[in-house]
Amino acid sequence: ASKAIDSGYAELDGWLAWSYLQLGEQQSSTGSDTAADTFRRALAYAERAARRERARDKNAYHMALRLALVQYRSQHLSLRERLTAGKNTVQAIVDRTGTKDQPAAWALRGWGHYGLGGEENVDTSLQDFQKVVNDIGDAEDHPWSLWADFSRECLAAIKKWRSLEEKSVEFTDASM
């Protein structure tokens, strides 16, 4: 049936990817043996959607952002594989299009860097999240305000963990 679908239907593949991702998450939560296959299908549909969208418009990136989300959430892969794949997908979008005005791309890239850890990655994630917050501001009616809220939460979490890392506790008594 999928061969009969016109190559211009990236949106349908994107919807199928999202549906399979949600099904895979549900299967994974119940311990189903088929979850890994379902996640692989979600990734395949998301990849095809991104390819089709790019074939139609070389500057388009919405389906590639969806691919990054599917990569981040595909639980059949290790956490490092998921974060690396998603971050690399978003980085390719940023490199190709610039997406200076695309808060979702910066927030998703920030999430990938933050999850991978390391001082340099965390610094990059802070910059990405702060860019989203600065670009959108406090406007609740902004179409991308969800990404600003997400970025604010991530910034707060990172700053909290960094402040905990800087604290030192001295023990003067050998007994507890």
PDB file of N, CA, C and O in Angstrom, residues 23-93:
ATOM      1  N   LEU A  23       2.589   3.938  19.595  1.00  0.00           N
ATOM      2  CA  LEU A  23       2.306   2.523  19.781  1.00  0.00           C
ATOM      3  C   LEU A  23       3.516   1.816  20.390  1.00  0.00           C
ATOM      4  O   LEU A  23       3.377   1.019  21.319  1.00  0.00           O
ATOM      5  N   GLY A  24       4.703   2.127  19.895  1.00  0.00           N
ATOM      6  CA  GLY A  24       5.922   1.530  20.434  1.00  0.00           C
ATOM      7  C   GLY A  24       6.130   1.876  21.899  1.00  0.00           C
ATOM      8  O   GLY A  24       6.543   1.022  22.703  1.00  0.00           O
ATOM      9  N   GLU A  25       5.840   3.127  22.259  1.00  0.00           N
ATOM     10  CA  GLU A  25       5.974   3.528  23.664  1.00  0.00           C
ATOM     11  C   GLU A  25       5.002   2.758  24.548  1.00  0.00           C
ATOM     12  O   GLU A  25       5.353   2.337  25.639  1.00  0.00           O
ATOM     13  N   GLN A  26       3.787   2.568  24.050  1.00  0.00           N
ATOM     14  CA  GLN A  26       2.813   1.803  24.821  1.00  0.00           C
ATOM     15  C   GLN A  26       3.253   0.346  24.931  1.00  0.00           C
ATOM     16  O   GLN A  26       3.182  -0.252  26.003  1.00  0.00           O
ATOM     17  N   GLN A  27       3.705  -0.237  23.834  1.00  0.00           N
ATOM     18  CA  GLN A  27       4.175  -1.630  23.861  1.00  0.00           C
ATOM     19  C   GLN A  27       5.369  -1.773  24.798  1.00  0.00           C
ATOM     20  O   GLN A  27       5.471  -2.750  25.544  1.00  0.00           O
ATOM     21  N   SER A  28       6.258  -0.802  24.767  1.00  0.00           N
ATOM     22  CA  SER A  28       7.448  -0.848  25.619  1.00  0.00           C
ATOM     23  C   SER A  28       7.066  -0.791  27.097  1.00  0.00           C
ATOM     24  O   SER A  28       7.660  -1.479  27.930  1.00  0.00           O
ATOM     25  N   SER A  29       6.058   0.005  27.418  1.00  0.00           N
ATOM     26  CA  SER A  29       5.650   0.141  28.817  1.00  0.00           C
ATOM     27  C   SER A  29       4.989  -1.127  29.350  1.00  0.00           C
ATOM     28  O   SER A  29       4.958  -1.356  30.556  1.00  0.00           O
ATOM     29  N   THR A  30       4.461  -1.952  28.434  1.00  0.00           N
ATOM     30  CA  THR A  30       3.828  -3.206  28.863  1.00  0.00           C
ATOM     31  C   THR A  30       4.764  -4.399  28.707  1.00  0.00           C
ATOM     32  O   THR A  30       4.362  -5.533  28.972  1.00  0.00           O
ATOM     33  N   GLY A  31       5.988  -4.158  28.233  1.00  0.00           N
ATOM     34  CA  GLY A  31       6.956  -5.242  28.092  1.00  0.00           C
ATOM     35  C   GLY A  31       6.760  -6.092  26.850  1.00  0.00           C
ATOM     36  O   GLY A  31       7.243  -7.217  26.787  1.00  0.00           O
ATOM     37  N   SER A  32       6.088  -5.572  25.847  1.00  0.00           N
ATOM     38  CA  SER A  32       5.820  -6.328  24.626  1.00  0.00           C
ATOM     39  C   SER A  32       7.106  -6.604  23.851  1.00  0.00           C
ATOM     40  O   SER A  32       8.004  -5.764  23.776  1.00  0.00           O
ATOM     41  N   ASP A  33       7.179  -7.791  23.255  1.00  0.00           N
ATOM     42  CA  ASP A  33       8.339  -8.173  22.455  1.00  0.00           C
ATOM     43  C   ASP A  33       8.376  -7.460  21.106  1.00  0.00           C
ATOM     44  O   ASP A  33       9.405  -7.465  20.439  1.00  0.00           O
ATOM     45  N   THR A  34       7.268  -6.881  20.700  1.00  0.00           N
ATOM     46  CA  THR A  34       7.192  -6.254  19.380  1.00  0.00           C
ATOM     47  C   THR A  34       7.545  -4.769  19.392  1.00  0.00           C
ATOM     48  O   THR A  34       7.539  -4.129  18.341  1.00  0.00           O
ATOM     49  N   ALA A  35       7.869  -4.212  20.542  1.00  0.00           N
ATOM     50  CA  ALA A  35       8.131  -2.773  20.643  1.00  0.00           C
ATOM     51  C   ALA A  35       9.298  -2.344  19.755  1.00  0.00           C
ATOM     52  O   ALA A  35       9.214  -1.314  19.081  1.00  0.00           O
ATOM     53  N   ALA A  36      10.378  -3.106  19.730  1.00  0.00           N
ATOM     54  CA  ALA A  36      11.543  -2.717  18.930  1.00  0.00           C
ATOM     55  C   ALA A  36      11.184  -2.625  17.448  1.00  0.00           C
ATOM     56  O   ALA A  36      11.597  -1.680  16.766  1.00  0.00           O
ATOM     57  N   ASP A  37      10.412  -3.581  16.946  1.00  0.00           N
ATOM     58  CA  ASP A  37       9.982  -3.533  15.540  1.00  0.00           C
ATOM     59  C   ASP A  37       9.107  -2.313  15.280  1.00  0.00           C
ATOM     60  O   ASP A  37       9.204  -1.675  14.231  1.00  0.00           O
ATOM     61  N   THR A  38       8.260  -1.986  16.226  1.00  0.00           N
ATOM     62  CA  THR A  38       7.378  -0.826  16.071  1.00  0.00           C
ATOM     63  C   THR A  38       8.198   0.465  16.051  1.00  0.00           C
ATOM     64  O   THR A  38       7.936   1.358  15.237  1.00  0.00           O
ATOM     65  N   PHE A  39       9.204   0.568  16.915  1.00  0.00           N
ATOM     66  CA  PHE A  39      10.074   1.753  16.902  1.00  0.00           C
ATOM     67  C   PHE A  39      10.842   1.839  15.581  1.00  0.00           C
ATOM     68  O   PHE A  39      11.024   2.930  15.036  1.00  0.00           O
ATOM     69  N   ARG A  40      11.294   0.710  15.048  1.00  0.00           N
ATOM     70  CA  ARG A  40      11.998   0.717  13.761  1.00  0.00           C
ATOM     71  C   ARG A  40      11.070   1.211  12.645  1.00  0.00           C
ATOM     72  O   ARG A  40      11.492   1.955  11.754  1.00  0.00           O
ATOM     73  N   ARG A  41       9.812   0.805  12.694  1.00  0.00           N
ATOM     74  CA  ARG A  41       8.846   1.300  11.697  1.00  0.00           C
ATOM     75  C   ARG A  41       8.658   2.805  11.835  1.00  0.00           C
ATOM     76  O   ARG A  41       8.580   3.528  10.834  1.00  0.00           O
ATOM     77  N   ALA A  42       8.547   3.272  13.073  1.00  0.00           N
ATOM     78  CA  ALA A  42       8.393   4.714  13.301  1.00  0.00           C
ATOM     79  C   ALA A  42       9.573   5.473  12.706  1.00  0.00           C
ATOM     80  O   ALA A  42       9.385   6.497  12.025  1.00  0.00           O
ATOM     81  N   LEU A  43      10.778   4.978  12.942  1.00  0.00           N
ATOM     82  CA  LEU A  43      11.967   5.636  12.390  1.00  0.00           C
ATOM     83  C   LEU A  43      11.963   5.596  10.862  1.00  0.00           C
ATOM     84  O   LEU A  43      12.299   6.593  10.206  1.00  0.00           O
ATOM     85  N   ALA A  44      11.579   4.462  10.295  1.00  0.00           N
ATOM     86  CA  ALA A  44      11.561   4.341   8.826  1.00  0.00           C
ATOM     87  C   ALA A  44      10.570   5.328   8.206  1.00  0.00           C
ATOM     88  O   ALA A  44      10.894   5.998   7.209  1.00  0.00           O
ATOM     89  N   TYR A  45       9.391   5.443   8.796  1.00  0.00           N
ATOM     90  CA  TYR A  45       8.413   6.396   8.271  1.00  0.00           C
ATOM     91  C   TYR A  45       8.893   7.836   8.456  1.00  0.00           C
ATOM     92  O   TYR A  45       8.722   8.682   7.574  1.00  0.00           O
ATOM     93  N   ALA A  46       9.500   8.133   9.586  1.00  0.00           N
ATOM     94  CA  ALA A  46       9.991   9.488   9.836  1.00  0.00           C
ATOM     95  C   ALA A  46      11.124   9.838   8.869  1.00  0.00           C
ATOM     96  O   ALA A  46      11.185  10.966   8.355  1.00  0.00           O
ATOM     97  N   GLU A  47      12.003   8.898   8.621  1.00  0.00           N
ATOM     98  CA  GLU A  47      13.098   9.140   7.675  1.00  0.00           C
ATOM     99  C   GLU A  47      12.555   9.367   6.266  1.00  0.00           C
ATOM    100  O   GLU A  47      13.010  10.263   5.551  1.00  0.00           O
ATOM    101  N   ARG A  48      11.581   8.558   5.874  1.00  0.00           N
ATOM    102  CA  ARG A  48      10.993   8.723   4.544  1.00  0.00           C
ATOM    103  C   ARG A  48      10.256  10.055   4.441  1.00  0.00           C
ATOM    104  O   ARG A  48      10.334  10.736   3.409  1.00  0.00           O
ATOM    105  N   ALA A  49       9.571  10.449   5.494  1.00  0.00           N
ATOM    106  CA  ALA A  49       8.875  11.743   5.483  1.00  0.00           C
ATOM    107  C   ALA A  49       9.867  12.883   5.301  1.00  0.00           C
ATOM    108  O   ALA A  49       9.625  13.813   4.516  1.00  0.00           O
ATOM    109  N   ALA A  50      10.987  12.813   6.012  1.00  0.00           N
ATOM    110  CA  ALA A  50      12.001  13.868   5.901  1.00  0.00           C
ATOM    111  C   ALA A  50      12.599  13.902   4.490  1.00  0.00           C
ATOM    112  O   ALA A  50      12.796  14.983   3.921  1.00  0.00           O
ATOM    113  N   ARG A  51      12.871  12.725   3.920  1.00  0.00           N
ATOM    114  CA  ARG A  51      13.408  12.659   2.548  1.00  0.00           C
ATOM    115  C   ARG A  51      12.409  13.230   1.538  1.00  0.00           C
ATOM    116  O   ARG A  51      12.785  14.002   0.650  1.00  0.00           O
ATOM    117  N   ARG A  52      11.146  12.852   1.690  1.00  0.00           N
ATOM    118  CA  ARG A  52      10.117  13.329   0.753  1.00  0.00           C
ATOM    119  C   ARG A  52       9.927  14.835   0.851  1.00  0.00           C
ATOM    120  O   ARG A  52       9.792  15.524  -0.150  1.00  0.00           O
ATOM    121  N   GLU A  53       9.909  15.336   2.066  1.00  0.00           N
ATOM    122  CA  GLU A  53       9.739  16.776   2.241  1.00  0.00           C
ATOM    123  C   GLU A  53      10.921  17.531   1.628  1.00  0.00           C
ATOM    124  O   GLU A  53      10.745  18.539   0.957  1.00  0.00           O
ATOM    125  N   ARG A  54      12.122  17.029   1.849  1.00  0.00           N
ATOM    126  CA  ARG A  54      13.310  17.697   1.322  1.00  0.00           C
ATOM    127  C   ARG A  54      13.353  17.617  -0.205  1.00  0.00           C
ATOM    128  O   ARG A  54      13.807  18.555  -0.867  1.00  0.00           O
ATOM    129  N   ALA A  55      12.871  16.509  -0.778  1.00  0.00           N
ATOM    130  CA  ALA A  55      12.819  16.386  -2.236  1.00  0.00           C
ATOM    131  C   ALA A  55      11.860  17.415  -2.827  1.00  0.00           C
ATOM    132  O   ALA A  55      12.090  17.940  -3.919  1.00  0.00           O
ATOM    133  N   ARG A  56      10.813  17.698  -2.092  1.00  0.00           N
ATOM    134  CA  ARG A  56       9.805  18.659  -2.548  1.00  0.00           C
ATOM    135  C   ARG A  56      10.287  20.092  -2.372  1.00  0.00           C
ATOM    136  O   ARG A  56      10.026  20.956  -3.202  1.00  0.00           O
ATOM    137  N   ASP A  57      11.006  20.352  -1.262  1.00  0.00           N
ATOM    138  CA  ASP A  57      11.493  21.702  -0.959  1.00  0.00           C
ATOM    139  C   ASP A  57      12.789  21.573  -0.179  1.00  0.00           C
ATOM    140  O   ASP A  57      12.787  21.138   0.974  1.00  0.00           O
ATOM    141  N   LYS A  58      13.900  21.943  -0.795  1.00  0.00           N
ATOM    142  CA  LYS A  58      15.206  21.711  -0.171  1.00  0.00           C
ATOM    143  C   LYS A  58      15.407  22.504   1.123  1.00  0.00           C
ATOM    144  O   LYS A  58      16.263  22.172   1.924  1.00  0.00           O
ATOM    145  N   ASN A  59      14.616  23.541   1.358  1.00  0.00           N
ATOM    146  CA  ASN A  59      14.734  24.327   2.591  1.00  0.00           C
ATOM    147  C   ASN A  59      13.761  23.888   3.677  1.00  0.00           C
ATOM    148  O   ASN A  59      13.765  24.440   4.771  1.00  0.00           O
ATOM    149  N   ALA A  60      12.916  22.922   3.385  1.00  0.00           N
ATOM    150  CA  ALA A  60      11.927  22.455   4.368  1.00  0.00           C
ATOM    151  C   ALA A  60      12.624  21.623   5.444  1.00  0.00           C
ATOM    152  O   ALA A  60      13.619  20.940   5.175  1.00  0.00           O
ATOM    153  N   TYR A  61      12.097  21.682   6.653  1.00  0.00           N
ATOM    154  CA  TYR A  61      12.731  20.956   7.752  1.00  0.00           C
ATOM    155  C   TYR A  61      11.741  20.422   8.789  1.00  0.00           C
ATOM    156  O   TYR A  61      12.139  19.802   9.760  1.00  0.00           O
ATOM    157  N   HIS A  62      10.461  20.634   8.613  1.00  0.00           N
ATOM    158  CA  HIS A  62       9.501  20.215   9.635  1.00  0.00           C
ATOM    159  C   HIS A  62       9.474  18.704   9.842  1.00  0.00           C
ATOM    160  O   HIS A  62       9.420  18.222  10.966  1.00  0.00           O
ATOM    161  N   MET A  63       9.525  17.944   8.771  1.00  0.00           N
ATOM    162  CA  MET A  63       9.532  16.483   8.916  1.00  0.00           C
ATOM    163  C   MET A  63      10.868  15.998   9.485  1.00  0.00           C
ATOM    164  O   MET A  63      10.924  14.991  10.188  1.00  0.00           O
ATOM    165  N   ALA A  64      11.946  16.720   9.205  1.00  0.00           N
ATOM    166  CA  ALA A  64      13.235  16.361   9.799  1.00  0.00           C
ATOM    167  C   ALA A  64      13.215  16.627  11.304  1.00  0.00           C
ATOM    168  O   ALA A  64      13.805  15.866  12.084  1.00  0.00           O
ATOM    169  N   LEU A  65      12.515  17.676  11.731  1.00  0.00           N
ATOM    170  CA  LEU A  65      12.360  17.912  13.172  1.00  0.00           C
ATOM    171  C   LEU A  65      11.556  16.782  13.806  1.00  0.00           C
ATOM    172  O   LEU A  65      11.871  16.313  14.905  1.00  0.00           O
ATOM    173  N   ARG A  66      10.541  16.322  13.092  1.00  0.00           N
ATOM    174  CA  ARG A  66       9.763  15.186  13.588  1.00  0.00           C
ATOM    175  C   ARG A  66      10.648  13.940  13.663  1.00  0.00           C
ATOM    176  O   ARG A  66      10.563  13.173  14.606  1.00  0.00           O
ATOM    177  N   LEU A  67      11.513  13.759  12.687  1.00  0.00           N
ATOM    178  CA  LEU A  67      12.458  12.640  12.716  1.00  0.00           C
ATOM    179  C   LEU A  67      13.328  12.721  13.968  1.00  0.00           C
ATOM    180  O   LEU A  67      13.540  11.716  14.650  1.00  0.00           O
ATOM    181  N   ALA A  68      13.811  13.907  14.295  1.00  0.00           N
ATOM    182  CA  ALA A  68      14.640  14.070  15.495  1.00  0.00           C
ATOM    183  C   ALA A  68      13.849  13.688  16.747  1.00  0.00           C
ATOM    184  O   ALA A  68      14.377  13.010  17.641  1.00  0.00           O
ATOM    185  N   LEU A  69      12.595  14.098  16.817  1.00  0.00           N
ATOM    186  CA  LEU A  69      11.761  13.724  17.967  1.00  0.00           C
ATOM    187  C   LEU A  69      11.584  12.206  18.052  1.00  0.00           C
ATOM    188  O   LEU A  69      11.663  11.624  19.138  1.00  0.00           O
ATOM    189  N   VAL A  70      11.354  11.576  16.914  1.00  0.00           N
ATOM    190  CA  VAL A  70      11.197  10.121  16.893  1.00  0.00           C
ATOM    191  C   VAL A  70      12.509   9.457  17.315  1.00  0.00           C
ATOM    192  O   VAL A  70      12.511   8.493  18.084  1.00  0.00           O
ATOM    193  N   GLN A  71      13.625   9.993  16.849  1.00  0.00           N
ATOM    194  CA  GLN A  71      14.926   9.436  17.236  1.00  0.00           C
ATOM    195  C   GLN A  71      15.147   9.563  18.748  1.00  0.00           C
ATOM    196  O   GLN A  71      15.618   8.626  19.392  1.00  0.00           O
ATOM    197  N   TYR A  72      14.824  10.710  19.302  1.00  0.00           N
ATOM    198  CA  TYR A  72      14.997  10.921  20.746  1.00  0.00           C
ATOM    199  C   TYR A  72      14.158   9.942  21.566  1.00  0.00           C
ATOM    200  O   TYR A  72      14.544   9.565  22.664  1.00  0.00           O
ATOM    201  N   ARG A  73      12.999   9.563  21.041  1.00  0.00           N
ATOM    202  CA  ARG A  73      12.065   8.757  21.839  1.00  0.00           C
ATOM    203  C   ARG A  73      12.033   7.282  21.468  1.00  0.00           C
ATOM    204  O   ARG A  73      11.266   6.531  22.057  1.00  0.00           O
ATOM    205  N   SER A  74      12.851   6.838  20.522  1.00  0.00           N
ATOM    206  CA  SER A  74      12.864   5.433  20.095  1.00  0.00           C
ATOM    207  C   SER A  74      13.613   4.585  21.118  1.00  0.00           C
ATOM    208  O   SER A  74      14.831   4.456  21.079  1.00  0.00           O
ATOM    209  N   GLN A  75      12.864   4.002  22.007  1.00  0.00           N
ATOM    210  CA  GLN A  75      13.426   3.342  23.188  1.00  0.00           C
ATOM    211  C   GLN A  75      14.158   2.041  22.902  1.00  0.00           C
ATOM    212  O   GLN A  75      14.782   1.487  23.788  1.00  0.00           O
ATOM    213  N   HIS A  76      14.096   1.541  21.682  1.00  0.00           N
ATOM    214  CA  HIS A  76      14.828   0.311  21.373  1.00  0.00           C
ATOM    215  C   HIS A  76      16.322   0.581  21.193  1.00  0.00           C
ATOM    216  O   HIS A  76      17.129  -0.335  21.177  1.00  0.00           O
ATOM    217  N   LEU A  77      16.704   1.846  21.085  1.00  0.00           N
ATOM    218  CA  LEU A  77      18.107   2.244  20.984  1.00  0.00           C
ATOM    219  C   LEU A  77      18.607   2.657  22.364  1.00  0.00           C
ATOM    220  O   LEU A  77      17.819   3.049  23.230  1.00  0.00           O
ATOM    221  N   SER A  78      19.910   2.610  22.548  1.00  0.00           N
ATOM    222  CA  SER A  78      20.469   3.085  23.811  1.00  0.00           C
ATOM    223  C   SER A  78      20.262   4.593  23.907  1.00  0.00           C
ATOM    224  O   SER A  78      20.069   5.275  22.888  1.00  0.00           O
ATOM    225  N   LEU A  79      20.303   5.119  25.105  1.00  0.00           N
ATOM    226  CA  LEU A  79      20.100   6.552  25.303  1.00  0.00           C
ATOM    227  C   LEU A  79      21.128   7.356  24.506  1.00  0.00           C
ATOM    228  O   LEU A  79      20.781   8.339  23.852  1.00  0.00           O
ATOM    229  N   ARG A  80      22.374   6.962  24.530  1.00  0.00           N
ATOM    230  CA  ARG A  80      23.418   7.675  23.795  1.00  0.00           C
ATOM    231  C   ARG A  80      23.136   7.652  22.291  1.00  0.00           C
ATOM    232  O   ARG A  80      23.295   8.666  21.610  1.00  0.00           O
ATOM    233  N   GLU A  81      22.702   6.507  21.757  1.00  0.00           N
ATOM    234  CA  GLU A  81      22.374   6.414  20.325  1.00  0.00           C
ATOM    235  C   GLU A  81      21.212   7.337  19.976  1.00  0.00           C
ATOM    236  O   GLU A  81      21.238   8.021  18.939  1.00  0.00           O
ATOM    237  N   ARG A  82      20.197   7.354  20.824  1.00  0.00           N
ATOM    238  CA  ARG A  82      19.036   8.204  20.575  1.00  0.00           C
ATOM    239  C   ARG A  82      19.416   9.675  20.584  1.00  0.00           C
ATOM    240  O   ARG A  82      19.048  10.435  19.683  1.00  0.00           O
ATOM    241  N   LEU A  83      20.155  10.076  21.607  1.00  0.00           N
ATOM    242  CA  LEU A  83      20.535  11.483  21.729  1.00  0.00           C
ATOM    243  C   LEU A  83      21.462  11.915  20.605  1.00  0.00           C
ATOM    244  O   LEU A  83      21.315  13.004  20.052  1.00  0.00           O
ATOM    245  N   THR A  84      22.407  11.069  20.260  1.00  0.00           N
ATOM    246  CA  THR A  84      23.341  11.403  19.185  1.00  0.00           C
ATOM    247  C   THR A  84      22.620  11.514  17.851  1.00  0.00           C
ATOM    248  O   THR A  84      22.834  12.470  17.097  1.00  0.00           O
ATOM    249  N   ALA A  85      21.749  10.562  17.547  1.00  0.00           N
ATOM    250  CA  ALA A  85      21.011  10.597  16.280  1.00  0.00           C
ATOM    251  C   ALA A  85      20.125  11.837  16.192  1.00  0.00           C
ATOM    252  O   ALA A  85      20.122  12.545  15.174  1.00  0.00           O
ATOM    253  N   GLY A  86      19.382  12.114  17.244  1.00  0.00           N
ATOM    254  CA  GLY A  86      18.500  13.279  17.235  1.00  0.00           C
ATOM    255  C   GLY A  86      19.260  14.580  17.119  1.00  0.00           C
ATOM    256  O   GLY A  86      18.905  15.471  16.330  1.00  0.00           O
ATOM    257  N   LYS A  87      20.330  14.697  17.898  1.00  0.00           N
ATOM    258  CA  LYS A  87      21.146  15.922  17.860  1.00  0.00           C
ATOM    259  C   LYS A  87      21.763  16.110  16.481  1.00  0.00           C
ATOM    260  O   LYS A  87      21.759  17.210  15.935  1.00  0.00           O
ATOM    261  N   ASN A  88      22.266  15.028  15.888  1.00  0.00           N
ATOM    262  CA  ASN A  88      22.872  15.130  14.565  1.00  0.00           C
ATOM    263  C   ASN A  88      21.846  15.502  13.493  1.00  0.00           C
ATOM    264  O   ASN A  88      22.154  16.252  12.569  1.00  0.00           O
ATOM    265  N   THR A  89      20.633  14.982  13.617  1.00  0.00           N
ATOM    266  CA  THR A  89      19.576  15.345  12.670  1.00  0.00           C
ATOM    267  C   THR A  89      19.269  16.834  12.751  1.00  0.00           C
ATOM    268  O   THR A  89      19.185  17.518  11.730  1.00  0.00           O
ATOM    269  N   VAL A  90      19.132  17.339  13.970  1.00  0.00           N
ATOM    270  CA  VAL A  90      18.832  18.764  14.130  1.00  0.00           C
ATOM    271  C   VAL A  90      20.020  19.612  13.687  1.00  0.00           C
ATOM    272  O   VAL A  90      19.845  20.649  13.045  1.00  0.00           O
ATOM    273  N   GLN A  91      21.237  19.160  13.991  1.00  0.00           N
ATOM    274  CA  GLN A  91      22.418  19.916  13.569  1.00  0.00           C
ATOM    275  C   GLN A  91      22.487  19.998  12.044  1.00  0.00           C
ATOM    276  O   GLN A  91      22.837  21.043  11.492  1.00  0.00           O
ATOM    277  N   ALA A  92      22.131  18.924  11.364  1.00  0.00           N
ATOM    278  CA  ALA A  92      22.117  18.943   9.895  1.00  0.00           C
ATOM    279  C   ALA A  92      21.093  19.955   9.374  1.00  0.00           C
ATOM    280  O   ALA A  92      21.348  20.644   8.378  1.00  0.00           O
ATOM    281  N   ILE A  93      19.952  20.057  10.056  1.00  0.00           N
ATOM    282  CA  ILE A  93      18.937  21.044   9.667  1.00  0.00           C
ATOM    283  C   ILE A  93      19.494  22.450   9.850  1.00  0.00           C
ATOM    284  O   ILE A  93      19.389  23.301   8.960  1.00  0.00           O
TER     285      ILE A  93
END
